[in-house]
Amino acid sequence: MCALNIQPELQTQQSMQAVVNDFALMVATKNGSGSQTSNEVLIRSLFRMGIPVSAKNLFPSNIKGLPTWYTIRASKDSYIARRETTEIGVVMNQDTAAEDIANLPSGGVCIIPADWKWGQSRPDITYYEIPVKETVAKSEIPSEFRDRISNMVYVGVCAYLFNMPLDIVRKALLDTFNGKEKPTAMNFGVIQNAYDWASANVTKADPFRFETLNLTEGKILITGNEAAALGALFGGITIAAWYPITPSTSMIDGILDHKHIRKDPVTGKDTVAIVQAEDELSAIGMIIGAGWAGARALTSTSGPGISLMAEFTGLAYYAEIPCVIWDITRMGPSTGLPTRTSQGDLLFIHILGHGDTRQIVLLPGSVEECFEFGWRGFDIAEQFQTPVFVMSDLDLGMNIWMSDQFSYPDQPLNRGKVLTNKEKLEAFMESHGGEWYRYRDYDGDGITYRTIPGVDHTRAAYFTRGTGHTDMGTYSERGDDWMKGLGRITDKINSTRNQLPQPVTDWDKDKTIGILSFGSNDPAIVEARNILAAQGIQTNYMRVRALPLADSVHEFIQTHNRVYVLENNFDGQLAQLVRMETDKSTQHMTSLALGDTLPMTAHWIVSEITKRETH
Amino acid sequence: MANAIGLERADYKGAQSTLCPGCGHDSISNQIISAAYDLNLNMTQVIKFSGIGCSSKTPAYFLRGSHGFNAVHGRMPSVATGATLANSNLTAIGVSGDGDTGSIGFGQYKHLIRRNVPIVYIIENNGVYGLTKGQFSATSDEGAKLKYYGINDLPPIDLCLEAIVGGCTFVARSFSGDAKQVQTLIKAAVAHRGTAVLDIISPCVTFNNAPDSTKGYDYGKENEIPLHSIEYMPKGYVPAKDEITVEGDYEGTISVKMHDGSYIKLKAIDNNHDPRSREQAINLLEKGQRESLFLTGLIYYEEPRPTLGETMELVETPLAHLGDEALRPSAQTLAEVMKSFA
Ligand SMILES: Cc1ncc(C[n+]2csc(CCOP(=O)(O)OP(=O)(O)O)c2C)c(N)n1
Ligand code: SF4
Ligand SMILES: [Mg+2]
């Protein structure tokens, strides 16, 4: 079974009327063959042509040899969700070729190496057989680069077939090689030769073409993990502790790549320490120790790592220690599908830790929000003195997204109620009857004052423990102390509902159908709502951005006749959470949970909703 | 009597201990208190860490003026790593148990040492799980007997040997019944830069103190073989010329200059162990194990290598104290970064 689950009927192109800037291209190769570079050149070329573009890399959990599919979508309407159908197939992997060709829609295009002598079994598609080996041979490439560079042949052919100006392709190539001329020149030689071959030998027989637009002006191309890394750097991260795991690794790599923006301007020394821990048990311990000592610290991981962090995050919750944990989710349970996307950790991280815990979870739905929650996560953690989880996913984190440029933080750093020196502690005590106790609720908001180690005052110290404690921080096994302490924490967390990033809504009180969702499903929902509207199904939309759920979520559900809860997991976890929290009827709420290992598509949403809305 | 910073010894105490009367761990707490008092430690610049266990409860019972962190079972090393990285100016003291370090926390112990996290790491080793009521630990000697769990057939893990093999530059073993030695070693360990491991045999009077227990008081009192007498000479001490001997064999006295300018003076008793030799240290521990010798003292010492923080090119200000201007780059920087993605 091909992992792409293609359903060809939707986007079939039967006529020869030109299809401009509204189709998708799929490149099927073997992992580790170097196709990432050529695919990036294609994306960057379209981006430079001003055409809205998005890309999905469907790669195996393997270093070399297993099949990988890369889909690139151009959309004049600026839709950036995954598309189920790809009209163009660049078939470069013999292991999957039969299936890849079978999956093409009628009227589609198959670009395939000529030397395979594959045969043209489908009369309803256009074949272009391209001389990969000869083109590379002609380009006089040093033998060690030959295999990887052969992917540039399909770039050149596509440039010719679909009308991508070569000067733009060259610029895109230069971008991909970070401005390095030498590899650019070598690769461009192959592209040029392939282009020349195509112009001399190919008769175009398909309707697909790109045309320059101006819709990417001022935009950027970036992955969610890089955006999150930048956000963290603008949020004052000083310690990152981590253990490598797909799909979170590139977030830490992003911090490493960009931490120079935080170098001390005078000494050139770093203000960010990155520690590769021995495991996630240790990574979380390190950031809790750092947060306790007053630093802004984060870790980034995925499901298996989250499982290992459970005990420690319970401690940080109960002992009220700020720290930030990014969960770039992948398919679970267990090792699951390490390179496939999912939103399956939602409930687990919300209640992570044994006993009664309710962790704060932020849910970015775009790369812009990855950046924003990158810095805001620290503010929230320190404001409420608690761990903050940010749940991104493989799709958001690892794929390249087109986005508006990120906005500079609109608020100064919020360090919370922290007494960082003797003077602050003294001033506090002076205005509080001469006392300060770590867990005493002086302001009635459930948030108490903390000192950090090193405050040079005889009363600054307190003892941090995960065992029962009084509001003075002393050990206690008394039930009333326990209830008072945990009760305050529970109230504190509850109070965040309407203070955390609130849901984004498109809510017109006249419409009676609601869509509730979160995270990276957003682009597919945006597209689906337009398709539904064109079919006469008008919907409202609420995208949740944090747990615990804002009160408006329940209001949204109660004020609609029907609500569809869309999420990319198996169990419908957001819907479950809504039901857990409300005593009102949710009979009119339908859980549409996918969990098919791929990013959600508008097609799936439209078909699920129309099925229920038209009888 | 007040010390040089005007504190009484009692000021260095913590809350009332809740351990069993006579527990070895309490006497170690007492020595920490005495050492801190003698060293004139400013408690606000000390951070205490522990895992979970009877031993790990003790940081609440000493140095009340210091911030303390009672972490989860076996994972104090990672918390201490993060905290010392966040604020390298503070002196860290960690207390663990043989279960906490030798079993659930074994990996973190080895990695703490590998990273040379600056901490005095004390293992209160009683060969048993005290807090869970008397199971064998990984340091229980082969043939050891326990009331409910019978005889231990597995070889023990030697936490000092593990420390040396793992790259620790200060490794000592002691006995909580030998108050003076414990106290002196603690002082030296505080002066050491980097991980200093003190594996202190600390009898559990409730679950592992039978006369034949190799981790009990009677056994310790009768069998302890101190390698040397140890003296700690605070900063300012000038050793006599003939005290320092060259590397290799030595007889008599050796003085080791610590990072902060203080000295430890070791006077051999009836053997020639030179703690500056890794080979001798490993052989000594192997021999001790083979011949069931309870050898105590500074087993291994080496010029400290850089601590974890020192291996990174970090600013001098502790990370925890960086101001907003150091934590958030300018809007212009963001604009430049954005340009690189356009
Ligand atoms: C994850 C976890 N597992 C088990 C325990 C139960 N537990 C508490 S203390 C302890 C053993 C402590 O032994 P040791 O470290 O030798 O300390 P001692 O009590 O002997 O001083 C165990 C297993 C725990 N607290 N956490
Ligand atoms: S059970 Fe053993 S280790 Fe625990 S307090 Fe009692 S004597 Fe000490
Ligand atoms: Mg023990």
mmCIF file of C-alpha atoms in Angstrom, chain A residues 176-437:
data_model
loop_
_atom_site.group_PDB
_atom_site.id
_atom_site.type_symbol
_atom_site.label_atom_id
_atom_site.label_comp_id
_atom_site.label_asym_id
_atom_site.label_seq_id
_atom_site.Cartn_x
_atom_site.Cartn_y
_atom_site.Cartn_z
ATOM 1 C CA THR A 176 19.305 26.112 -1.338
ATOM 2 C CA PHE A 177 23.101 26.018 -1.210
ATOM 3 C CA ASN A 178 23.210 29.015 1.135
ATOM 4 C CA GLY A 179 24.755 31.245 -1.497
ATOM 5 C CA LYS A 180 27.619 28.869 -2.375
ATOM 6 C CA GLU A 181 28.530 29.313 -6.030
ATOM 7 C CA LYS A 182 30.508 26.124 -6.616
ATOM 8 C CA PRO A 183 27.816 23.514 -5.913
ATOM 9 C CA THR A 184 25.273 25.833 -7.519
ATOM 10 C CA ALA A 185 27.245 25.941 -10.753
ATOM 11 C CA MET A 186 27.776 22.175 -10.801
ATOM 12 C CA ASN A 187 24.098 21.401 -10.171
ATOM 13 C CA PHE A 188 22.873 24.058 -12.521
ATOM 14 C CA GLY A 189 24.926 22.497 -15.317
ATOM 15 C CA VAL A 190 22.780 19.386 -15.028
ATOM 16 C CA ILE A 191 19.551 21.384 -14.854
ATOM 17 C CA GLN A 192 20.529 23.338 -17.961
ATOM 18 C CA ASN A 193 21.407 20.187 -19.888
ATOM 19 C CA ALA A 194 18.148 18.529 -18.905
ATOM 20 C CA TYR A 195 16.226 21.631 -19.873
ATOM 21 C CA ASP A 196 17.991 21.771 -23.238
ATOM 22 C CA TRP A 197 17.322 18.117 -23.872
ATOM 23 C CA ALA A 198 13.624 18.620 -23.114
ATOM 24 C CA SER A 199 13.269 21.673 -25.323
ATOM 25 C CA ALA A 200 14.859 19.785 -28.227
ATOM 26 C CA ASN A 201 13.095 16.451 -27.763
ATOM 27 C CA VAL A 202 9.820 16.785 -25.862
ATOM 28 C CA THR A 203 6.452 17.696 -27.272
ATOM 29 C CA LYS A 204 4.350 19.000 -24.433
ATOM 30 C CA ALA A 205 1.131 17.052 -24.241
ATOM 31 C CA ASP A 206 -0.280 18.033 -20.853
ATOM 32 C CA PRO A 207 -2.200 21.101 -19.663
ATOM 33 C CA PHE A 208 -0.176 21.968 -16.547
ATOM 34 C CA ARG A 209 1.899 25.109 -16.254
ATOM 35 C CA PHE A 210 3.145 27.677 -13.799
ATOM 36 C CA GLU A 211 2.866 31.378 -14.400
ATOM 37 C CA THR A 212 4.489 34.128 -12.414
ATOM 38 C CA LEU A 213 2.282 35.747 -9.769
ATOM 39 C CA ASN A 214 3.036 38.203 -6.976
ATOM 40 C CA LEU A 215 1.541 36.386 -4.026
ATOM 41 C CA THR A 216 4.687 35.553 -2.044
ATOM 42 C CA GLU A 217 5.928 39.097 -1.619
ATOM 43 C CA GLY A 218 7.163 39.629 1.956
ATOM 44 C CA LYS A 219 6.621 35.984 2.834
ATOM 45 C CA ILE A 220 9.089 33.440 4.124
ATOM 46 C CA LEU A 221 9.616 29.697 3.808
ATOM 47 C CA ILE A 222 10.373 27.961 7.076
ATOM 48 C CA THR A 223 9.717 24.796 9.060
ATOM 49 C CA GLY A 224 7.784 24.890 12.322
ATOM 50 C CA ASN A 225 10.744 23.552 14.247
ATOM 51 C CA GLU A 226 13.002 26.322 13.023
ATOM 52 C CA ALA A 227 10.282 28.850 13.811
ATOM 53 C CA ALA A 228 9.993 27.418 17.326
ATOM 54 C CA ALA A 229 13.755 27.589 17.778
ATOM 55 C CA LEU A 230 13.779 31.250 16.754
ATOM 56 C CA GLY A 231 10.862 31.922 19.064
ATOM 57 C CA ALA A 232 12.747 30.362 21.956
ATOM 58 C CA LEU A 233 15.793 32.512 21.196
ATOM 59 C CA PHE A 234 13.655 35.667 21.201
ATOM 60 C CA GLY A 235 12.033 34.399 24.386
ATOM 61 C CA GLY A 236 15.255 34.312 26.339
ATOM 62 C CA ILE A 237 16.062 30.633 26.414
ATOM 63 C CA THR A 238 19.345 30.040 28.201
ATOM 64 C CA ILE A 239 19.355 26.259 28.565
ATOM 65 C CA ALA A 240 18.153 23.555 26.194
ATOM 66 C CA ALA A 241 18.531 19.947 27.294
ATOM 67 C CA TRP A 242 17.428 17.231 24.912
ATOM 68 C CA TYR A 243 17.791 13.738 23.619
ATOM 69 C CA PRO A 244 17.625 13.144 19.870
ATOM 70 C CA ILE A 245 14.289 11.942 18.517
ATOM 71 C CA THR A 246 12.402 12.400 15.257
ATOM 72 C CA PRO A 247 10.624 14.707 14.590
ATOM 73 C CA SER A 248 11.873 17.069 17.298
ATOM 74 C CA THR A 249 15.598 17.071 16.587
ATOM 75 C CA SER A 250 15.501 19.855 14.044
ATOM 76 C CA MET A 251 14.127 22.221 16.675
ATOM 77 C CA ILE A 252 17.293 21.899 18.737
ATOM 78 C CA ASP A 253 19.341 22.075 15.540
ATOM 79 C CA GLY A 254 17.528 25.336 14.863
ATOM 80 C CA ILE A 255 18.619 26.723 18.232
ATOM 81 C CA LEU A 256 22.166 25.640 17.478
ATOM 82 C CA ASP A 257 22.072 27.231 14.017
ATOM 83 C CA HIS A 258 20.743 30.551 15.246
ATOM 84 C CA LYS A 259 22.086 30.942 18.752
ATOM 85 C CA HIS A 260 24.699 33.360 17.450
ATOM 86 C CA ILE A 261 21.985 36.052 17.482
ATOM 87 C CA ARG A 262 22.199 35.831 21.261
ATOM 88 C CA LYS A 263 25.959 36.085 21.591
ATOM 89 C CA ASP A 264 27.262 38.705 23.969
ATOM 90 C CA PRO A 265 28.171 41.602 21.660
ATOM 91 C CA VAL A 266 31.282 42.482 23.653
ATOM 92 C CA THR A 267 32.851 39.134 24.471
ATOM 93 C CA GLY A 268 31.283 37.052 21.707
ATOM 94 C CA LYS A 269 30.358 34.447 24.305
ATOM 95 C CA ASP A 270 27.169 32.413 24.338
ATOM 96 C CA THR A 271 24.117 33.059 26.468
ATOM 97 C CA VAL A 272 22.571 29.741 25.490
ATOM 98 C CA ALA A 273 23.813 26.368 26.723
ATOM 99 C CA ILE A 274 22.718 23.248 24.881
ATOM 100 C CA VAL A 275 23.158 19.904 26.602
ATOM 101 C CA GLN A 276 22.594 16.613 24.837
ATOM 102 C CA ALA A 277 21.374 14.536 27.745
ATOM 103 C CA GLU A 278 21.770 10.782 28.164
ATOM 104 C CA ASP A 279 18.008 10.305 27.871
ATOM 105 C CA GLU A 280 14.748 12.179 28.315
ATOM 106 C CA LEU A 281 14.618 11.360 32.028
ATOM 107 C CA SER A 282 17.705 13.459 32.335
ATOM 108 C CA ALA A 283 16.768 16.147 29.809
ATOM 109 C CA ILE A 284 13.641 17.018 31.760
ATOM 110 C CA GLY A 285 15.538 16.877 35.075
ATOM 111 C CA MET A 286 18.067 19.345 33.736
ATOM 112 C CA ILE A 287 15.513 21.908 32.631
ATOM 113 C CA ILE A 288 13.646 21.595 35.904
ATOM 114 C CA GLY A 289 16.885 22.193 37.810
ATOM 115 C CA ALA A 290 17.618 25.149 35.556
ATOM 116 C CA GLY A 291 14.114 26.598 35.877
ATOM 117 C CA TRP A 292 14.294 26.254 39.634
ATOM 118 C CA ALA A 293 17.587 28.137 39.623
ATOM 119 C CA GLY A 294 16.053 30.988 37.616
ATOM 120 C CA ALA A 295 16.956 30.194 34.022
ATOM 121 C CA ARG A 296 14.629 29.913 31.032
ATOM 122 C CA ALA A 297 15.018 26.325 29.958
ATOM 123 C CA LEU A 298 13.324 24.031 27.497
ATOM 124 C CA THR A 299 13.442 20.557 26.093
ATOM 125 C CA SER A 300 12.067 19.284 22.829
ATOM 126 C CA THR A 301 10.981 15.719 22.278
ATOM 127 C CA SER A 302 8.298 13.452 20.898
ATOM 128 C CA GLY A 303 5.946 10.804 22.302
ATOM 129 C CA PRO A 304 8.459 8.235 23.589
ATOM 130 C CA GLY A 305 10.396 11.003 25.323
ATOM 131 C CA ILE A 306 7.216 12.456 26.800
ATOM 132 C CA SER A 307 6.447 9.052 28.301
ATOM 133 C CA LEU A 308 9.791 9.081 30.080
ATOM 134 C CA MET A 309 9.236 12.590 31.378
ATOM 135 C CA ALA A 310 5.983 11.863 33.147
ATOM 136 C CA GLU A 311 7.253 11.595 36.707
ATOM 137 C CA PHE A 312 9.434 14.675 36.561
ATOM 138 C CA THR A 313 6.728 16.866 35.037
ATOM 139 C CA GLY A 314 4.443 15.866 37.878
ATOM 140 C CA LEU A 315 7.117 17.062 40.296
ATOM 141 C CA ALA A 316 7.498 20.367 38.449
ATOM 142 C CA TYR A 317 3.712 20.793 38.487
ATOM 143 C CA TYR A 318 3.399 20.156 42.209
ATOM 144 C CA ALA A 319 6.596 21.951 43.260
ATOM 145 C CA GLU A 320 5.689 24.786 40.846
ATOM 146 C CA ILE A 321 8.800 25.034 38.747
ATOM 147 C CA PRO A 322 8.681 26.782 35.390
ATOM 148 C CA CYS A 323 9.971 24.957 32.329
ATOM 149 C CA VAL A 324 8.924 24.483 28.713
ATOM 150 C CA ILE A 325 8.498 21.135 26.970
ATOM 151 C CA TRP A 326 7.943 20.934 23.227
ATOM 152 C CA ASP A 327 6.270 17.780 22.014
ATOM 153 C CA ILE A 328 6.632 17.450 18.259
ATOM 154 C CA THR A 329 4.185 14.602 17.982
ATOM 155 C CA ARG A 330 4.451 11.533 15.815
ATOM 156 C CA MET A 331 2.351 8.409 15.534
ATOM 157 C CA GLY A 332 2.021 6.370 18.683
ATOM 158 C CA PRO A 333 1.516 4.342 20.783
ATOM 159 C CA SER A 334 4.973 2.906 21.304
ATOM 160 C CA THR A 335 7.708 3.626 18.778
ATOM 161 C CA GLY A 336 4.784 3.778 16.384
ATOM 162 C CA LEU A 337 5.511 5.511 13.107
ATOM 163 C CA PRO A 338 8.420 7.807 13.855
ATOM 164 C CA THR A 339 8.156 9.727 10.581
ATOM 165 C CA ARG A 340 4.389 10.050 10.324
ATOM 166 C CA THR A 341 2.342 12.831 11.800
ATOM 167 C CA SER A 342 -0.298 12.636 14.521
ATOM 168 C CA GLN A 343 -2.050 14.667 17.200
ATOM 169 C CA GLY A 344 -2.265 11.715 19.514
ATOM 170 C CA ASP A 345 -0.499 13.093 22.592
ATOM 171 C CA LEU A 346 -3.117 15.712 23.441
ATOM 172 C CA LEU A 347 -4.761 14.078 26.434
ATOM 173 C CA PHE A 348 -1.591 12.405 27.623
ATOM 174 C CA ILE A 349 0.370 15.608 27.987
ATOM 175 C CA HIS A 350 -2.583 17.511 29.402
ATOM 176 C CA ILE A 351 -2.750 15.162 32.363
ATOM 177 C CA LEU A 352 0.897 14.073 32.386
ATOM 178 C CA GLY A 353 2.104 13.006 35.798
ATOM 179 C CA HIS A 354 0.524 10.581 38.236
ATOM 180 C CA GLY A 355 -2.137 11.908 40.572
ATOM 181 C CA ASP A 356 -4.249 14.932 39.790
ATOM 182 C CA THR A 357 -2.318 16.975 37.294
ATOM 183 C CA ARG A 358 -3.617 19.302 34.622
ATOM 184 C CA GLN A 359 -0.736 20.588 32.546
ATOM 185 C CA ILE A 360 -0.885 23.716 30.447
ATOM 186 C CA VAL A 361 -0.603 22.882 26.744
ATOM 187 C CA LEU A 362 -0.158 25.388 23.928
ATOM 188 C CA LEU A 363 -1.296 24.321 20.474
ATOM 189 C CA PRO A 364 0.348 26.191 17.606
ATOM 190 C CA GLY A 365 -1.509 25.967 14.309
ATOM 191 C CA SER A 366 1.043 27.603 12.027
ATOM 192 C CA VAL A 367 4.730 28.332 11.831
ATOM 193 C CA GLU A 368 3.956 31.870 12.987
ATOM 194 C CA GLU A 369 2.437 30.450 16.133
ATOM 195 C CA CYS A 370 5.416 28.133 16.576
ATOM 196 C CA PHE A 371 7.502 31.299 16.714
ATOM 197 C CA GLU A 372 5.061 33.077 19.005
ATOM 198 C CA PHE A 373 4.658 30.197 21.435
ATOM 199 C CA GLY A 374 8.431 29.772 21.277
ATOM 200 C CA TRP A 375 8.845 32.993 23.255
ATOM 201 C CA ARG A 376 5.470 33.179 24.958
ATOM 202 C CA GLY A 377 5.863 29.695 26.418
ATOM 203 C CA PHE A 378 8.548 30.974 28.792
ATOM 204 C CA ASP A 379 6.411 33.909 29.891
ATOM 205 C CA ILE A 380 3.494 31.619 30.668
ATOM 206 C CA ALA A 381 5.700 29.109 32.486
ATOM 207 C CA GLU A 382 7.204 31.805 34.678
ATOM 208 C CA GLN A 383 3.955 33.682 35.166
ATOM 209 C CA PHE A 384 2.163 30.602 36.446
ATOM 210 C CA GLN A 385 5.248 28.782 37.785
ATOM 211 C CA THR A 386 4.443 25.537 36.090
ATOM 212 C CA PRO A 387 5.583 23.392 33.181
ATOM 213 C CA VAL A 388 4.235 24.544 29.837
ATOM 214 C CA PHE A 389 3.883 21.991 27.061
ATOM 215 C CA VAL A 390 3.789 23.095 23.468
ATOM 216 C CA MET A 391 2.325 20.462 21.188
ATOM 217 C CA SER A 392 3.373 20.844 17.598
ATOM 218 C CA ASP A 393 3.541 17.868 15.239
ATOM 219 C CA LEU A 394 5.681 16.315 12.559
ATOM 220 C CA ASP A 395 3.784 18.031 9.761
ATOM 221 C CA LEU A 396 4.079 21.494 11.260
ATOM 222 C CA GLY A 397 7.546 20.900 12.649
ATOM 223 C CA MET A 398 9.411 19.293 9.765
ATOM 224 C CA ASN A 399 7.679 20.433 6.595
ATOM 225 C CA ILE A 400 8.477 23.705 4.876
ATOM 226 C CA TRP A 401 5.680 26.269 5.131
ATOM 227 C CA MET A 402 5.022 29.547 3.461
ATOM 228 C CA SER A 403 4.235 32.214 6.013
ATOM 229 C CA ASP A 404 4.052 35.898 6.698
ATOM 230 C CA GLN A 405 7.150 37.200 8.396
ATOM 231 C CA PHE A 406 7.069 36.778 12.146
ATOM 232 C CA SER A 407 6.041 39.671 14.356
ATOM 233 C CA TYR A 408 8.390 40.870 17.034
ATOM 234 C CA PRO A 409 7.119 39.981 20.534
ATOM 235 C CA ASP A 410 4.468 42.518 21.464
ATOM 236 C CA GLN A 411 5.110 42.190 25.186
ATOM 237 C CA PRO A 412 8.243 42.454 27.307
ATOM 238 C CA LEU A 413 9.510 39.320 29.036
ATOM 239 C CA ASN A 414 7.247 38.306 31.903
ATOM 240 C CA ARG A 415 9.427 36.769 34.604
ATOM 241 C CA GLY A 416 6.520 36.269 36.999
ATOM 242 C CA LYS A 417 6.531 36.651 40.755
ATOM 243 C CA VAL A 418 10.197 36.101 41.368
ATOM 244 C CA LEU A 419 12.316 37.707 44.051
ATOM 245 C CA THR A 420 15.695 37.667 42.381
ATOM 246 C CA ASN A 421 17.727 39.576 44.936
ATOM 247 C CA LYS A 422 17.965 40.633 48.530
ATOM 248 C CA GLU A 423 16.368 44.028 47.949
ATOM 249 C CA LYS A 424 13.316 42.541 46.302
ATOM 250 C CA LEU A 425 12.909 40.004 49.084
ATOM 251 C CA GLU A 426 13.291 42.682 51.732
ATOM 252 C CA ALA A 427 10.779 44.931 50.038
ATOM 253 C CA PHE A 428 8.357 42.048 49.772
ATOM 254 C CA MET A 429 8.711 41.178 53.441
ATOM 255 C CA GLU A 430 8.325 44.771 54.473
ATOM 256 C CA SER A 431 4.959 44.976 52.787
ATOM 257 C CA HIS A 432 3.848 41.554 54.012
ATOM 258 C CA GLY A 433 4.207 41.729 57.766
ATOM 259 C CA GLY A 434 7.845 40.742 57.749
ATOM 260 C CA GLU A 435 7.313 37.319 56.224
ATOM 261 C CA TRP A 436 7.720 35.462 52.982
ATOM 262 C CA TYR A 437 6.740 31.852 52.509
#
